XYZ file of C-alpha atoms in Angstrom:
334
model
C 22.191 -25.533 -42.739
C 25.325 -25.852 -40.800
C 25.034 -26.989 -37.133
C 24.477 -24.405 -34.451
C 27.676 -23.326 -32.667
C 28.523 -25.437 -29.710
C 31.143 -23.117 -28.056
C 31.808 -19.245 -27.838
C 34.762 -19.952 -30.178
C 32.663 -21.337 -32.841
C 30.195 -18.653 -32.464
C 32.856 -16.006 -32.671
C 34.068 -17.524 -35.825
C 30.444 -17.605 -37.399
C 29.768 -14.033 -36.205
C 33.020 -12.815 -37.879
C 34.281 -11.429 -34.591
C 37.238 -12.036 -32.339
C 36.667 -14.242 -29.303
C 37.767 -11.517 -26.751
C 35.233 -9.177 -28.263
C 32.493 -11.551 -27.940
C 33.576 -12.489 -24.382
C 33.688 -8.798 -23.538
C 30.176 -8.474 -24.649
C 28.845 -11.244 -22.428
C 30.626 -9.923 -19.468
C 29.093 -6.411 -19.995
C 27.122 -5.636 -23.123
C 27.820 -2.028 -22.440
C 31.502 -2.441 -22.786
C 31.440 -2.935 -26.507
C 30.469 -0.339 -29.219
C 26.650 -0.059 -30.157
C 27.447 -1.361 -33.535
C 29.355 -4.437 -32.354
C 26.614 -4.975 -29.779
C 24.057 -5.097 -32.554
C 26.158 -7.368 -34.654
C 26.522 -9.816 -31.941
C 22.851 -9.742 -31.109
C 21.850 -10.269 -34.766
C 24.207 -13.243 -35.000
C 22.696 -14.781 -31.712
C 19.206 -14.372 -33.272
C 20.191 -15.744 -36.644
C 22.260 -18.679 -35.214
C 19.789 -19.424 -32.498
C 22.668 -19.454 -29.954
C 23.152 -18.689 -26.272
C 26.243 -19.050 -24.224
C 26.456 -21.395 -21.164
C 26.203 -18.697 -18.647
C 27.217 -21.081 -15.793
C 30.287 -22.214 -17.631
C 31.187 -18.374 -18.134
C 30.584 -17.753 -14.498
C 33.022 -20.688 -13.554
C 35.773 -19.481 -15.981
C 35.773 -15.657 -15.230
C 37.739 -14.122 -12.462
C 34.838 -12.170 -11.119
C 31.602 -14.208 -11.014
C 28.593 -12.517 -12.282
C 25.852 -14.671 -10.494
C 24.123 -13.788 -7.301
C 22.332 -16.558 -5.344
C 18.936 -15.892 -3.744
C 17.587 -18.437 -1.305
C 14.303 -18.079 0.373
C 12.312 -20.479 2.759
C 8.935 -20.655 0.708
C 8.746 -19.305 -2.847
C 5.010 -20.228 -2.866
C 4.426 -17.621 -0.077
C 3.552 -14.344 -1.788
C 5.622 -12.511 0.959
C 8.652 -14.071 -0.180
C 7.635 -14.130 -3.835
C 7.477 -10.227 -3.674
C 10.680 -9.944 -1.875
C 12.504 -12.313 -4.264
C 10.983 -10.353 -7.253
C 12.536 -6.990 -5.834
C 15.856 -8.603 -5.140
C 16.005 -10.141 -8.765
C 15.342 -6.827 -10.237
C 17.823 -4.951 -8.152
C 20.446 -7.541 -8.810
C 20.035 -7.366 -12.380
C 20.156 -3.546 -12.446
C 23.608 -3.934 -10.727
C 24.864 -6.211 -13.760
C 24.579 -9.635 -12.015
C 22.375 -12.716 -12.883
C 20.245 -13.643 -10.232
C 19.899 -17.520 -9.417
C 16.604 -17.933 -7.254
C 16.325 -21.023 -5.040
C 13.608 -22.045 -2.408
C 14.280 -24.524 0.423
C 10.383 -25.107 0.643
C 10.687 -25.195 4.431
C 13.007 -28.294 4.283
C 16.166 -28.307 6.160
C 17.708 -30.874 3.634
C 16.600 -28.881 0.661
C 18.163 -25.645 2.260
C 21.344 -27.501 2.813
C 21.458 -28.710 -0.728
C 20.801 -25.119 -2.073
C 23.648 -23.758 0.018
C 25.956 -26.414 -1.393
C 24.688 -25.695 -4.839
C 25.649 -21.868 -4.395
C 29.060 -22.963 -3.192
C 29.661 -25.306 -6.087
C 28.509 -22.518 -8.647
C 31.090 -20.151 -7.231
C 28.595 -17.324 -7.035
C 29.731 -13.790 -6.578
C 27.579 -13.504 -3.521
C 24.389 -14.713 -1.889
C 21.237 -13.227 -0.293
C 19.805 -15.781 2.084
C 16.644 -15.850 4.307
C 17.380 -18.801 6.458
C 14.786 -21.133 7.941
C 16.189 -20.466 11.403
C 16.734 -23.123 14.017
C 16.773 -25.806 11.431
C 19.342 -24.136 9.299
C 22.725 -25.737 9.292
C 24.561 -22.761 10.426
C 28.025 -24.450 9.745
C 27.246 -24.914 6.169
C 26.085 -21.385 5.811
C 29.182 -20.167 7.474
C 31.304 -22.232 5.080
C 29.565 -20.420 2.149
C 30.108 -17.100 3.833
C 33.846 -17.881 4.155
C 34.002 -18.353 0.304
C 31.820 -15.498 -0.828
C 30.083 -12.451 0.604
C 26.661 -13.519 2.146
C 23.791 -11.131 3.425
C 21.038 -12.789 5.365
C 17.478 -11.057 5.514
C 14.144 -11.684 7.135
C 15.412 -13.894 9.872
C 18.649 -13.359 11.762
C 20.815 -16.366 12.363
C 23.707 -15.067 14.471
C 25.900 -11.984 14.776
C 28.680 -13.228 12.422
C 26.650 -12.836 9.393
C 25.405 -9.564 7.793
C 21.668 -9.206 8.206
C 18.869 -6.834 7.099
C 15.332 -7.231 8.350
C 12.472 -5.737 10.166
C 12.511 -4.260 13.752
C 10.225 -6.826 15.263
C 10.354 -5.315 18.615
C 9.244 -1.888 17.143
C 6.465 -3.428 15.007
C 4.934 -5.689 17.583
C 5.039 -3.006 20.170
C 3.337 -0.719 17.664
C 0.473 -3.201 17.213
C 0.071 -3.790 20.846
C -0.159 -0.182 21.667
C -2.691 0.311 18.854
C -4.928 -2.304 19.941
C -4.962 -1.369 23.583
C -5.481 2.268 22.886
C -8.485 1.500 20.660
C -10.159 -1.482 22.586
C -9.448 -4.412 24.754
C -5.801 -5.625 25.218
C -5.092 -8.392 22.677
C -4.464 -12.184 23.020
C -1.573 -13.369 20.920
C -1.366 -16.143 18.472
C 2.349 -16.925 17.663
C 4.381 -19.063 15.282
C 5.608 -22.482 16.254
C 9.118 -21.930 17.720
C 10.983 -21.988 14.254
C 13.430 -19.161 14.400
C 14.596 -15.897 16.037
C 11.763 -13.994 14.421
C 9.113 -16.179 16.084
C 10.692 -15.574 19.524
C 11.321 -11.866 18.833
C 7.540 -11.303 18.103
C 6.312 -13.433 21.014
C 8.717 -11.842 23.402
C 7.817 -8.200 22.388
C 4.144 -8.954 22.894
C 4.928 -10.154 26.407
C 7.070 -7.203 27.201
C 4.546 -4.594 25.806
C 1.608 -6.082 27.620
C 3.583 -6.208 30.876
C 4.639 -2.710 30.283
C 1.009 -1.589 30.133
C -0.019 -3.523 33.142
C -2.004 -6.117 31.273
C -1.764 -9.881 31.586
C -0.424 -11.532 28.515
C -2.757 -13.941 27.006
C -1.003 -16.595 24.733
C -3.200 -18.804 22.423
C -1.667 -22.413 22.195
C -0.372 -23.257 18.798
C 0.848 -26.784 17.719
C 4.255 -27.344 16.713
C 4.741 -27.586 13.132
C 6.434 -26.244 9.966
C 5.498 -23.374 7.662
C 1.729 -24.095 7.094
C 0.777 -21.004 9.048
C -2.625 -20.554 7.589
C -3.690 -24.061 8.665
C -1.915 -23.561 12.121
C -3.836 -20.298 12.620
C -7.173 -21.995 11.632
C -6.641 -24.878 13.914
C -5.765 -22.570 16.905
C -8.631 -20.378 16.319
C -11.112 -23.360 15.888
C -9.914 -24.770 19.114
C -10.391 -21.549 20.996
C -13.910 -21.074 19.562
C -14.826 -24.603 20.446
C -13.843 -24.237 24.015
C -15.894 -21.090 24.722
C -14.140 -18.421 22.525
C -11.045 -16.255 22.477
C -9.702 -14.957 25.917
C -9.984 -11.506 24.420
C -12.097 -9.724 21.806
C -8.833 -8.662 20.123
C -6.564 -11.226 18.476
C -3.050 -10.194 17.549
C -1.273 -12.679 15.184
C 2.489 -12.939 14.653
C 1.905 -13.019 10.934
C -0.824 -12.288 8.347
C -0.670 -15.999 7.310
C -1.685 -16.951 10.773
C -4.367 -14.256 10.783
C -5.849 -15.592 7.457
C -6.429 -18.951 9.245
C -8.163 -17.108 12.055
C -10.392 -15.158 9.774
C -11.436 -18.522 8.118
C -12.263 -20.118 11.333
C -14.241 -17.063 12.572
C -16.240 -17.077 9.341
C -17.070 -20.822 9.807
C -18.243 -20.129 13.215
C -20.658 -17.259 12.026
C -18.570 -14.534 13.820
C -18.145 -11.216 12.104
C -14.629 -9.839 12.460
C -14.333 -6.119 12.734
C -17.649 -6.037 14.571
C -16.824 -6.782 18.342
C -14.152 -9.207 17.537
C -10.883 -7.665 16.208
C -8.033 -9.424 14.348
C -4.710 -7.953 13.511
C -1.582 -9.411 11.715
C 2.005 -8.549 10.760
C 3.888 -8.224 7.435
C 1.374 -6.638 5.136
C 1.271 -9.762 3.142
C 0.356 -9.075 -0.457
C -3.221 -10.669 0.080
C -3.953 -8.982 3.404
C -5.617 -5.984 1.557
C -8.022 -8.499 -0.124
C -8.902 -10.633 3.036
C -12.435 -10.427 4.194
C -12.449 -8.240 6.026
C -9.299 -6.415 4.960
C -6.672 -7.149 7.529
C -5.050 -4.567 10.000
C -1.331 -5.281 10.051
C 2.145 -3.920 10.492
C 3.753 -3.496 6.978
C 7.317 -4.402 6.439
C 9.268 -2.203 4.180
C 9.654 -4.503 1.198
C 11.507 -1.949 -0.942
C 13.781 -0.948 2.054
C 14.505 -4.554 2.798
C 15.330 -5.719 -0.532
C 17.352 -2.464 -1.491
C 19.214 -2.700 1.943
C 20.164 -6.350 1.319
C 21.490 -5.798 -2.064
C 23.291 -2.726 -1.231
C 25.082 -4.385 1.609
C 25.959 -7.395 -0.709
C 27.244 -5.319 -3.424
C 29.553 -3.355 -0.944
C 30.830 -6.577 0.385
C 31.520 -7.931 -3.349
C 33.308 -4.643 -4.032
C 35.617 -5.270 -1.322
C 33.804 -3.153 1.457
C 33.603 -4.065 5.141
C 30.001 -5.360 4.755
C 28.304 -2.367 5.939
C 24.895 -2.678 7.699
C 25.873 -5.901 9.331
C 22.750 -5.621 11.437
C 20.202 -3.356 10.052
C 16.805 -3.191 11.371
C 13.983 -1.386 9.397
C 10.767 0.054 10.939
C 7.317 -1.124 10.056
C 4.226 0.952 9.256
C 0.852 0.429 10.940
C -1.946 -0.159 8.234
C -5.332 0.069 9.669
C -8.032 -1.842 7.867
C -11.605 -3.120 8.743
C -10.514 -6.144 10.760
C -9.478 -4.099 13.672
């Protein structure tokens, strides 16, 4: 058996087609006739050959790769968002390249540099926040279109995310209207999102004439379930929560609170109420199911990709700061 082709030129010769025709197929399979497409795909199967797509991306005048960078791919919230972004990017005729910073500023910086070196067509980035090397991300944005999502970094970058002021206000209003005013368990001070949700709680409580009740949370990284558990266990050990309603800045924090309550023999949803934010994919299956403010997964992913595609096509970067409303989801926990 002759060796497998090493280059597209060798593959073209073995398939009996011209190099430009084969190149045209890999740039857009729909751009060649159906019979030619079938012939190329049959040759690929017979010769067990695939092109080096990253080399193709470097050589073509218009790149076909879109980078996607998230803080924690192990977090089902980001997994679901990344899944939707990947599907939408592929529908638009691009190849998604998914990277995770795993909550590490160093890995985030390396991922940003990787996207620059690969000369991607554009990038969809959910930054860590305060720990993000803003200058590094700005240099990427100077080279290619960049849309940030989930957490805003600064006004100079296109952004699509949730209206945290509206969603946290919605939760405070619901809990106050249906029971005792809530105490609040926030994130460590990591980014603009953590501050927006805390500040909205403070403003919403003051607007209703209630004293804000902040639960202390230890500084830390992205291990939110453990942080929620530790904060709740500490509150319970010192006499209990300052309110029979606990509003958490995220569902992941709330999961930790639910676990600590269970360990203490407390039945959440019966006297003690707990609510979160995000509609994390597992919140419906918590015990009890978690009341939350649902982020618009579909709208967030669609809005981010559409904004990026507009910038790639030479647009002005529409939706430079687009905020999407959340929806209250009432479940047994509150």
